[in-house]
PDB file of C-alpha atoms in Angstrom:
ATOM      1  CA  UNK A   1       0.000   0.000   0.000  1.00  0.00           C
ATOM      2  CA  UNK A   2       1.346   3.451  -0.848  1.00  0.00           C
ATOM      3  CA  UNK A   3       1.204   6.112   1.879  1.00  0.00           C
ATOM      4  CA  UNK A   4       0.040   9.609   0.966  1.00  0.00           C
ATOM      5  CA  UNK A   5       2.863  12.140   0.489  1.00  0.00           C
ATOM      6  CA  UNK A   6       1.651  14.244   3.451  1.00  0.00           C
ATOM      7  CA  UNK A   7       1.852  11.223   5.777  1.00  0.00           C
ATOM      8  CA  UNK A   8       5.424  10.417   4.664  1.00  0.00           C
ATOM      9  CA  UNK A   9       6.563  13.996   5.259  1.00  0.00           C
ATOM     10  CA  UNK A  10       4.967  13.986   8.721  1.00  0.00           C
ATOM     11  CA  UNK A  11       6.814  10.809   9.709  1.00  0.00           C
ATOM     12  CA  UNK A  12      10.119  12.231   8.474  1.00  0.00           C
ATOM     13  CA  UNK A  13       9.626  15.423  10.473  1.00  0.00           C
ATOM     14  CA  UNK A  14       8.911  13.448  13.642  1.00  0.00           C
ATOM     15  CA  UNK A  15      12.059  11.340  13.138  1.00  0.00           C
ATOM     16  CA  UNK A  16      14.278  14.402  12.646  1.00  0.00           C
ATOM     17  CA  UNK A  17      12.804  16.067  15.722  1.00  0.00           C
ATOM     18  CA  UNK A  18      13.493  12.970  17.825  1.00  0.00           C
ATOM     19  CA  UNK A  19      17.143  12.796  16.726  1.00  0.00           C
ATOM     20  CA  UNK A  20      17.754  16.454  17.571  1.00  0.00           C
ATOM     21  CA  UNK A  21      16.254  16.391  21.063  1.00  0.00           C
ATOM     22  CA  UNK A  22      19.590  16.910  22.922  1.00  0.00           C
ATOM     23  CA  UNK A  23      20.104  19.891  25.216  1.00  0.00           C
ATOM     24  CA  UNK A  24      23.551  21.531  25.227  1.00  0.00           C
ATOM     25  CA  UNK A  25      25.287  21.870  28.573  1.00  0.00           C
ATOM     26  CA  UNK A  26      28.004  24.343  29.549  1.00  0.00           C
ATOM     27  CA  UNK A  27      30.824  24.869  27.060  1.00  0.00           C
ATOM     28  CA  UNK A  28      28.642  23.391  24.379  1.00  0.00           C
ATOM     29  CA  UNK A  29      28.695  19.858  25.806  1.00  0.00           C
ATOM     30  CA  UNK A  30      25.605  17.685  25.848  1.00  0.00           C
ATOM     31  CA  UNK A  31      23.834  17.836  29.174  1.00  0.00           C
ATOM     32  CA  UNK A  32      24.846  15.112  31.586  1.00  0.00           C
ATOM     33  CA  UNK A  33      22.486  12.513  33.013  1.00  0.00           C
ATOM     34  CA  UNK A  34      22.079  14.414  36.277  1.00  0.00           C
ATOM     35  CA  UNK A  35      23.896  15.807  39.295  1.00  0.00           C
ATOM     36  CA  UNK A  36      26.917  13.812  40.324  1.00  0.00           C
ATOM     37  CA  UNK A  37      27.301  12.083  36.967  1.00  0.00           C
ATOM     38  CA  UNK A  38      30.005  12.646  34.380  1.00  0.00           C
ATOM     39  CA  UNK A  39      29.356  13.685  30.790  1.00  0.00           C
ATOM     40  CA  UNK A  40      29.758  10.043  29.755  1.00  0.00           C
ATOM     41  CA  UNK A  41      27.024   8.965  32.171  1.00  0.00           C
ATOM     42  CA  UNK A  42      29.334   7.462  34.796  1.00  0.00           C
ATOM     43  CA  UNK A  43      29.019   8.643  38.398  1.00  0.00           C
ATOM     44  CA  UNK A  44      31.714  11.090  39.484  1.00  0.00           C
ATOM     45  CA  UNK A  45      32.268  11.163  43.227  1.00  0.00           C
ATOM     46  CA  UNK A  46      33.642  14.143  45.077  1.00  0.00           C
ATOM     47  CA  UNK A  47      37.235  13.682  46.257  1.00  0.00           C
ATOM     48  CA  UNK A  48      37.712  12.236  49.718  1.00  0.00           C
ATOM     49  CA  UNK A  49      38.460  14.687  52.511  1.00  0.00           C
ATOM     50  CA  UNK A  50      42.151  15.466  52.576  1.00  0.00           C
ATOM     51  CA  UNK A  51      44.959  17.647  51.283  1.00  0.00           C
ATOM     52  CA  UNK A  52      45.943  17.532  47.617  1.00  0.00           C
ATOM     53  CA  UNK A  53      48.940  19.047  45.847  1.00  0.00           C
ATOM     54  CA  UNK A  54      49.230  19.815  42.135  1.00  0.00           C
ATOM     55  CA  UNK A  55      51.766  17.387  40.670  1.00  0.00           C
ATOM     56  CA  UNK A  56      51.322  18.337  37.017  1.00  0.00           C
ATOM     57  CA  UNK A  57      49.956  21.543  35.492  1.00  0.00           C
ATOM     58  CA  UNK A  58      49.573  22.256  31.780  1.00  0.00           C
ATOM     59  CA  UNK A  59      48.648  25.631  30.359  1.00  0.00           C
ATOM     60  CA  UNK A  60      50.455  27.528  33.127  1.00  0.00           C
ATOM     61  CA  UNK A  61      53.862  27.472  34.806  1.00  0.00           C
ATOM     62  CA  UNK A  62      54.087  27.602  38.591  1.00  0.00           C
ATOM     63  CA  UNK A  63      56.091  30.403  40.168  1.00  0.00           C
ATOM     64  CA  UNK A  64      59.421  29.071  41.401  1.00  0.00           C
ATOM     65  CA  UNK A  65      59.259  27.980  45.022  1.00  0.00           C
ATOM     66  CA  UNK A  66      55.451  27.719  45.096  1.00  0.00           C
ATOM     67  CA  UNK A  67      52.881  24.963  44.872  1.00  0.00           C
ATOM     68  CA  UNK A  68      49.120  24.769  44.485  1.00  0.00           C
ATOM     69  CA  UNK A  69      47.558  23.049  47.488  1.00  0.00           C
ATOM     70  CA  UNK A  70      43.844  22.223  47.866  1.00  0.00           C
ATOM     71  CA  UNK A  71      42.177  21.038  51.058  1.00  0.00           C
ATOM     72  CA  UNK A  72      38.797  19.319  50.697  1.00  0.00           C
ATOM     73  CA  UNK A  73      36.694  18.865  53.839  1.00  0.00           C
ATOM     74  CA  UNK A  74      33.007  18.031  53.580  1.00  0.00           C
ATOM     75  CA  UNK A  75      31.470  20.652  51.321  1.00  0.00           C
ATOM     76  CA  UNK A  76      34.298  23.124  51.849  1.00  0.00           C
ATOM     77  CA  UNK A  77      37.335  23.661  49.639  1.00  0.00           C
ATOM     78  CA  UNK A  78      40.332  25.805  50.550  1.00  0.00           C
ATOM     79  CA  UNK A  79      43.271  26.671  48.335  1.00  0.00           C
ATOM     80  CA  UNK A  80      46.793  27.995  48.736  1.00  0.00           C
ATOM     81  CA  UNK A  81      48.545  29.002  45.516  1.00  0.00           C
ATOM     82  CA  UNK A  82      51.543  30.781  47.012  1.00  0.00           C
ATOM     83  CA  UNK A  83      50.122  34.061  48.308  1.00  0.00           C
ATOM     84  CA  UNK A  84      46.567  34.404  49.625  1.00  0.00           C
ATOM     85  CA  UNK A  85      44.344  31.809  51.243  1.00  0.00           C
ATOM     86  CA  UNK A  86      41.082  30.978  49.436  1.00  0.00           C
ATOM     87  CA  UNK A  87      38.007  29.091  50.598  1.00  0.00           C
ATOM     88  CA  UNK A  88      34.463  28.399  49.462  1.00  0.00           C
ATOM     89  CA  UNK A  89      31.719  25.812  49.161  1.00  0.00           C
ATOM     90  CA  UNK A  90      32.347  22.948  46.735  1.00  0.00           C
ATOM     91  CA  UNK A  91      30.413  20.095  45.166  1.00  0.00           C
ATOM     92  CA  UNK A  92      30.505  17.875  42.092  1.00  0.00           C
ATOM     93  CA  UNK A  93      27.645  17.993  39.582  1.00  0.00           C
ATOM     94  CA  UNK A  94      27.456  16.633  36.030  1.00  0.00           C
ATOM     95  CA  UNK A  95      31.118  15.699  36.123  1.00  0.00           C
ATOM     96  CA  UNK A  96      32.190  19.219  37.010  1.00  0.00           C
ATOM     97  CA  UNK A  97      33.573  20.932  40.098  1.00  0.00           C
ATOM     98  CA  UNK A  98      31.182  23.619  41.319  1.00  0.00           C
ATOM     99  CA  UNK A  99      32.730  26.181  43.688  1.00  0.00           C
ATOM    100  CA  UNK A 100      30.590  28.997  45.071  1.00  0.00           C
ATOM    101  CA  UNK A 101      31.290  31.893  47.400  1.00  0.00           C
ATOM    102  CA  UNK A 102      35.055  31.702  46.940  1.00  0.00           C
ATOM    103  CA  UNK A 103      36.646  34.193  49.311  1.00  0.00           C
ATOM    104  CA  UNK A 104      40.278  35.277  49.438  1.00  0.00           C
ATOM    105  CA  UNK A 105      42.509  37.090  51.896  1.00  0.00           C
ATOM    106  CA  UNK A 106      43.893  40.400  50.655  1.00  0.00           C
ATOM    107  CA  UNK A 107      47.629  40.079  51.140  1.00  0.00           C
ATOM    108  CA  UNK A 108      49.772  41.862  48.585  1.00  0.00           C
ATOM    109  CA  UNK A 109      52.519  39.667  47.116  1.00  0.00           C
ATOM    110  CA  UNK A 110      54.964  39.871  44.240  1.00  0.00           C
ATOM    111  CA  UNK A 111      53.174  40.096  40.849  1.00  0.00           C
ATOM    112  CA  UNK A 112      53.909  36.495  39.843  1.00  0.00           C
ATOM    113  CA  UNK A 113      52.317  35.060  42.992  1.00  0.00           C
ATOM    114  CA  UNK A 114      49.286  37.350  42.714  1.00  0.00           C
ATOM    115  CA  UNK A 115      48.772  36.325  39.084  1.00  0.00           C
ATOM    116  CA  UNK A 116      49.012  32.685  40.149  1.00  0.00           C
ATOM    117  CA  UNK A 117      46.304  33.307  42.750  1.00  0.00           C
ATOM    118  CA  UNK A 118      44.097  34.738  39.991  1.00  0.00           C
ATOM    119  CA  UNK A 119      44.377  31.874  37.532  1.00  0.00           C
ATOM    120  CA  UNK A 120      43.910  29.250  40.264  1.00  0.00           C
ATOM    121  CA  UNK A 121      40.769  31.073  41.459  1.00  0.00           C
ATOM    122  CA  UNK A 122      39.553  31.297  37.844  1.00  0.00           C
ATOM    123  CA  UNK A 123      40.116  27.564  37.365  1.00  0.00           C
ATOM    124  CA  UNK A 124      38.253  26.624  40.535  1.00  0.00           C
ATOM    125  CA  UNK A 125      35.232  28.837  39.766  1.00  0.00           C
ATOM    126  CA  UNK A 126      34.958  28.026  36.034  1.00  0.00           C
ATOM    127  CA  UNK A 127      33.129  24.708  36.604  1.00  0.00           C
ATOM    128  CA  UNK A 128      36.080  22.641  35.338  1.00  0.00           C
ATOM    129  CA  UNK A 129      35.659  18.981  34.482  1.00  0.00           C
ATOM    130  CA  UNK A 130      36.757  16.752  37.360  1.00  0.00           C
ATOM    131  CA  UNK A 131      37.954  13.169  37.074  1.00  0.00           C
ATOM    132  CA  UNK A 132      38.571  11.464  40.410  1.00  0.00           C
ATOM    133  CA  UNK A 133      40.880   8.523  40.972  1.00  0.00           C
ATOM    134  CA  UNK A 134      42.158   6.393  43.810  1.00  0.00           C
ATOM    135  CA  UNK A 135      44.896   8.846  44.785  1.00  0.00           C
ATOM    136  CA  UNK A 136      43.596  12.216  43.616  1.00  0.00           C
ATOM    137  CA  UNK A 137      41.773  14.014  40.840  1.00  0.00           C
ATOM    138  CA  UNK A 138      42.272  16.049  37.670  1.00  0.00           C
ATOM    139  CA  UNK A 139      40.680  19.429  36.930  1.00  0.00           C
ATOM    140  CA  UNK A 140      40.328  20.406  33.284  1.00  0.00           C
ATOM    141  CA  UNK A 141      39.396  23.992  32.462  1.00  0.00           C
ATOM    142  CA  UNK A 142      39.338  25.876  29.178  1.00  0.00           C
ATOM    143  CA  UNK A 143      43.065  26.614  29.193  1.00  0.00           C
ATOM    144  CA  UNK A 144      44.500  24.900  32.292  1.00  0.00           C
ATOM    145  CA  UNK A 145      44.604  21.257  33.314  1.00  0.00           C
ATOM    146  CA  UNK A 146      45.902  20.347  36.772  1.00  0.00           C
ATOM    147  CA  UNK A 147      46.485  16.947  38.287  1.00  0.00           C
ATOM    148  CA  UNK A 148      46.230  16.773  42.092  1.00  0.00           C
ATOM    149  CA  UNK A 149      47.592  13.920  44.197  1.00  0.00           C
ATOM    150  CA  UNK A 150      46.963  13.148  47.839  1.00  0.00           C
ATOM    151  CA  UNK A 151      49.485  14.753  50.164  1.00  0.00           C
ATOM    152  CA  UNK A 152      50.378  12.398  53.025  1.00  0.00           C
ATOM    153  CA  UNK A 153      49.709  14.118  56.345  1.00  0.00           C
ATOM    154  CA  UNK A 154      53.017  15.240  57.844  1.00  0.00           C
ATOM    155  CA  UNK A 155      54.028  14.078  61.264  1.00  0.00           C
ATOM    156  CA  UNK A 156      53.351  16.605  64.000  1.00  0.00           C
ATOM    157  CA  UNK A 157      56.327  18.895  64.483  1.00  0.00           C
ATOM    158  CA  UNK A 158      57.505  19.561  68.032  1.00  0.00           C
ATOM    159  CA  UNK A 159      56.417  22.938  69.390  1.00  0.00           C
ATOM    160  CA  UNK A 160      59.737  23.419  71.154  1.00  0.00           C
ATOM    161  CA  UNK A 161      62.969  23.598  69.215  1.00  0.00           C
ATOM    162  CA  UNK A 162      61.181  24.647  66.006  1.00  0.00           C
ATOM    163  CA  UNK A 163      61.181  28.064  64.354  1.00  0.00           C
ATOM    164  CA  UNK A 164      57.584  29.020  63.585  1.00  0.00           C
ATOM    165  CA  UNK A 165      56.794  31.518  60.804  1.00  0.00           C
ATOM    166  CA  UNK A 166      53.523  33.442  60.760  1.00  0.00           C
ATOM    167  CA  UNK A 167      51.260  32.650  57.788  1.00  0.00           C
ATOM    168  CA  UNK A 168      47.976  34.311  58.652  1.00  0.00           C
ATOM    169  CA  UNK A 169      46.073  36.163  61.354  1.00  0.00           C
ATOM    170  CA  UNK A 170      42.394  35.469  62.024  1.00  0.00           C
ATOM    171  CA  UNK A 171      40.357  38.063  63.917  1.00  0.00           C
ATOM    172  CA  UNK A 172      36.809  36.775  64.263  1.00  0.00           C
ATOM    173  CA  UNK A 173      35.682  36.058  60.683  1.00  0.00           C
ATOM    174  CA  UNK A 174      38.414  38.168  59.058  1.00  0.00           C
ATOM    175  CA  UNK A 175      41.658  36.546  57.918  1.00  0.00           C
ATOM    176  CA  UNK A 176      44.777  38.261  56.616  1.00  0.00           C
ATOM    177  CA  UNK A 177      47.822  36.589  55.113  1.00  0.00           C
ATOM    178  CA  UNK A 178      51.453  37.198  56.044  1.00  0.00           C
ATOM    179  CA  UNK A 179      52.861  35.259  53.079  1.00  0.00           C
ATOM    180  CA  UNK A 180      54.740  36.910  50.238  1.00  0.00           C
ATOM    181  CA  UNK A 181      56.685  39.655  51.997  1.00  0.00           C
ATOM    182  CA  UNK A 182      60.453  39.722  52.495  1.00  0.00           C
ATOM    183  CA  UNK A 183      61.573  36.703  54.514  1.00  0.00           C
ATOM    184  CA  UNK A 184      63.452  38.870  57.019  1.00  0.00           C
ATOM    185  CA  UNK A 185      60.232  40.726  57.942  1.00  0.00           C
ATOM    186  CA  UNK A 186      58.144  37.610  58.596  1.00  0.00           C
ATOM    187  CA  UNK A 187      57.018  37.366  62.250  1.00  0.00           C
ATOM    188  CA  UNK A 188      58.466  34.294  63.920  1.00  0.00           C
ATOM    189  CA  UNK A 189      59.372  32.709  67.231  1.00  0.00           C
ATOM    190  CA  UNK A 190      61.241  29.768  68.696  1.00  0.00           C
ATOM    191  CA  UNK A 191      60.938  28.155  72.133  1.00  0.00           C
ATOM    192  CA  UNK A 192      63.870  26.299  73.678  1.00  0.00           C
ATOM    193  CA  UNK A 193      65.148  25.679  77.195  1.00  0.00           C
ATOM    194  CA  UNK A 194      62.275  27.538  78.854  1.00  0.00           C
ATOM    195  CA  UNK A 195      62.734  30.740  76.827  1.00  0.00           C
ATOM    196  CA  UNK A 196      61.117  32.216  73.741  1.00  0.00           C
ATOM    197  CA  UNK A 197      62.845  34.461  71.212  1.00  0.00           C
ATOM    198  CA  UNK A 198      61.082  35.974  68.277  1.00  0.00           C
ATOM    199  CA  UNK A 199      60.243  38.880  66.014  1.00  0.00           C
ATOM    200  CA  UNK A 200      56.740  40.308  65.505  1.00  0.00           C
ATOM    201  CA  UNK A 201      57.497  42.157  62.281  1.00  0.00           C
ATOM    202  CA  UNK A 202      58.638  45.248  64.141  1.00  0.00           C
ATOM    203  CA  UNK A 203      60.132  44.368  67.547  1.00  0.00           C
ATOM    204  CA  UNK A 204      62.488  41.657  68.740  1.00  0.00           C
ATOM    205  CA  UNK A 205      60.956  39.511  71.496  1.00  0.00           C
ATOM    206  CA  UNK A 206      62.655  37.555  74.271  1.00  0.00           C
ATOM    207  CA  UNK A 207      61.744  36.168  77.670  1.00  0.00           C
ATOM    208  CA  UNK A 208      60.927  33.142  79.840  1.00  0.00           C
ATOM    209  CA  UNK A 209      57.941  30.994  78.868  1.00  0.00           C
ATOM    210  CA  UNK A 210      55.915  28.164  80.391  1.00  0.00           C
ATOM    211  CA  UNK A 211      54.582  25.474  78.053  1.00  0.00           C
ATOM    212  CA  UNK A 212      51.972  22.838  78.887  1.00  0.00           C
ATOM    213  CA  UNK A 213      50.315  20.220  76.694  1.00  0.00           C
ATOM    214  CA  UNK A 214      47.960  22.815  75.213  1.00  0.00           C
ATOM    215  CA  UNK A 215      48.966  26.306  76.385  1.00  0.00           C
ATOM    216  CA  UNK A 216      51.759  28.860  76.216  1.00  0.00           C
ATOM    217  CA  UNK A 217      52.357  31.606  78.783  1.00  0.00           C
ATOM    218  CA  UNK A 218      55.347  33.911  78.639  1.00  0.00           C
ATOM    219  CA  UNK A 219      56.434  35.285  81.968  1.00  0.00           C
ATOM    220  CA  UNK A 220      56.159  39.075  82.090  1.00  0.00           C
ATOM    221  CA  UNK A 221      57.224  41.505  79.394  1.00  0.00           C
ATOM    222  CA  UNK A 222      58.885  39.883  76.383  1.00  0.00           C
ATOM    223  CA  UNK A 223      61.233  42.852  76.146  1.00  0.00           C
ATOM    224  CA  UNK A 224      60.347  44.334  72.767  1.00  0.00           C
ATOM    225  CA  UNK A 225      62.659  47.006  71.433  1.00  0.00           C
ATOM    226  CA  UNK A 226      59.679  49.387  71.044  1.00  0.00           C
ATOM    227  CA  UNK A 227      60.814  50.552  67.626  1.00  0.00           C
ATOM    228  CA  UNK A 228      58.738  53.060  65.695  1.00  0.00           C
ATOM    229  CA  UNK A 229      57.634  51.067  62.650  1.00  0.00           C
ATOM    230  CA  UNK A 230      55.563  52.164  59.683  1.00  0.00           C
ATOM    231  CA  UNK A 231      53.489  48.979  60.032  1.00  0.00           C
ATOM    232  CA  UNK A 232      52.503  47.623  63.438  1.00  0.00           C
ATOM    233  CA  UNK A 233      53.809  44.193  64.296  1.00  0.00           C
ATOM    234  CA  UNK A 234      51.634  41.104  64.527  1.00  0.00           C
ATOM    235  CA  UNK A 235      50.025  40.464  67.964  1.00  0.00           C
ATOM    236  CA  UNK A 236      52.617  37.774  68.594  1.00  0.00           C
ATOM    237  CA  UNK A 237      53.690  39.024  72.027  1.00  0.00           C
ATOM    238  CA  UNK A 238      50.063  39.113  73.208  1.00  0.00           C
ATOM    239  CA  UNK A 239      49.381  35.517  72.208  1.00  0.00           C
ATOM    240  CA  UNK A 240      52.703  34.241  73.504  1.00  0.00           C
ATOM    241  CA  UNK A 241      51.776  35.939  76.791  1.00  0.00           C
ATOM    242  CA  UNK A 242      48.873  33.526  77.180  1.00  0.00           C
ATOM    243  CA  UNK A 243      47.114  31.346  74.620  1.00  0.00           C
ATOM    244  CA  UNK A 244      46.118  27.817  73.749  1.00  0.00           C
ATOM    245  CA  UNK A 245      47.843  26.034  70.895  1.00  0.00           C
ATOM    246  CA  UNK A 246      47.301  23.134  68.511  1.00  0.00           C
ATOM    247  CA  UNK A 247      49.982  21.519  66.341  1.00  0.00           C
ATOM    248  CA  UNK A 248      48.766  19.729  63.192  1.00  0.00           C
ATOM    249  CA  UNK A 249      51.613  18.440  61.073  1.00  0.00           C
ATOM    250  CA  UNK A 250      53.815  21.423  60.277  1.00  0.00           C
ATOM    251  CA  UNK A 251      51.144  23.979  61.225  1.00  0.00           C
ATOM    252  CA  UNK A 252      50.713  25.670  64.602  1.00  0.00           C
ATOM    253  CA  UNK A 253      47.627  27.633  65.658  1.00  0.00           C
ATOM    254  CA  UNK A 254      47.754  29.984  68.651  1.00  0.00           C
ATOM    255  CA  UNK A 255      44.351  31.162  69.909  1.00  0.00           C
ATOM    256  CA  UNK A 256      43.358  33.780  72.445  1.00  0.00           C
ATOM    257  CA  UNK A 257      39.747  34.938  72.422  1.00  0.00           C
ATOM    258  CA  UNK A 258      38.699  35.709  68.836  1.00  0.00           C
ATOM    259  CA  UNK A 259      42.261  36.096  67.569  1.00  0.00           C
ATOM    260  CA  UNK A 260      44.249  33.199  66.127  1.00  0.00           C
ATOM    261  CA  UNK A 261      47.682  33.091  64.563  1.00  0.00           C
ATOM    262  CA  UNK A 262      48.454  30.344  62.061  1.00  0.00           C
ATOM    263  CA  UNK A 263      52.160  29.543  61.717  1.00  0.00           C
ATOM    264  CA  UNK A 264      54.181  26.962  59.810  1.00  0.00           C
ATOM    265  CA  UNK A 265      57.398  25.226  60.733  1.00  0.00           C
ATOM    266  CA  UNK A 266      60.478  26.599  58.965  1.00  0.00           C
TER     267      UNK A 266
END
């Protein structure tokens, strides 16, 4: 039996419409099968909680002496690219990393480090493709691809006998970085044989100190030189005068009230 011409054309139109019913996703890709699934339809899990370091980066060169370090914890992602500290909410959807509300400290560093901060922030917020593996993950953006591997947690460094360098100051909800300035101006301290010696960025500090399992208390005035500096020193003497402390790997956090100092072992 021969079908009428109108019926044949109608069937052809329906067939063409069915073949073209694909919605484009971001960057022109076909939409994925749903949240948490890759573009190929396979489930893409978020990375396990932990610290990851970039082991291979294409599209950009890292500034000498720096590294890109990401810390994933629950739905929070923090990043350190050599200057400022970044943090925001993170999830995986449709095979892509979705970072929202990325905040950054406002420390001024040398131009190369600041530019590195910018492109790392751009990569994280551009909804890059993410491919997770047993020991890390790969982020693929429009112009940068970075492979991140799990960083083994370092053994806890001893509080005493170690020189601690200030990385950031947290006052309530406000954080400021101390990374990127001249090394000689970095606030620091060292405790040994019942005494503490240090430098707060302006004054030299020295005096007796008592250390317990979770607290530090310097005895009396730490004997600052009381120099007149253009920039006030960090509140190092105040916190060494009485604070609690926590050592995690090569990081030390001193806390007194709403103020915390985050330091790293030299």
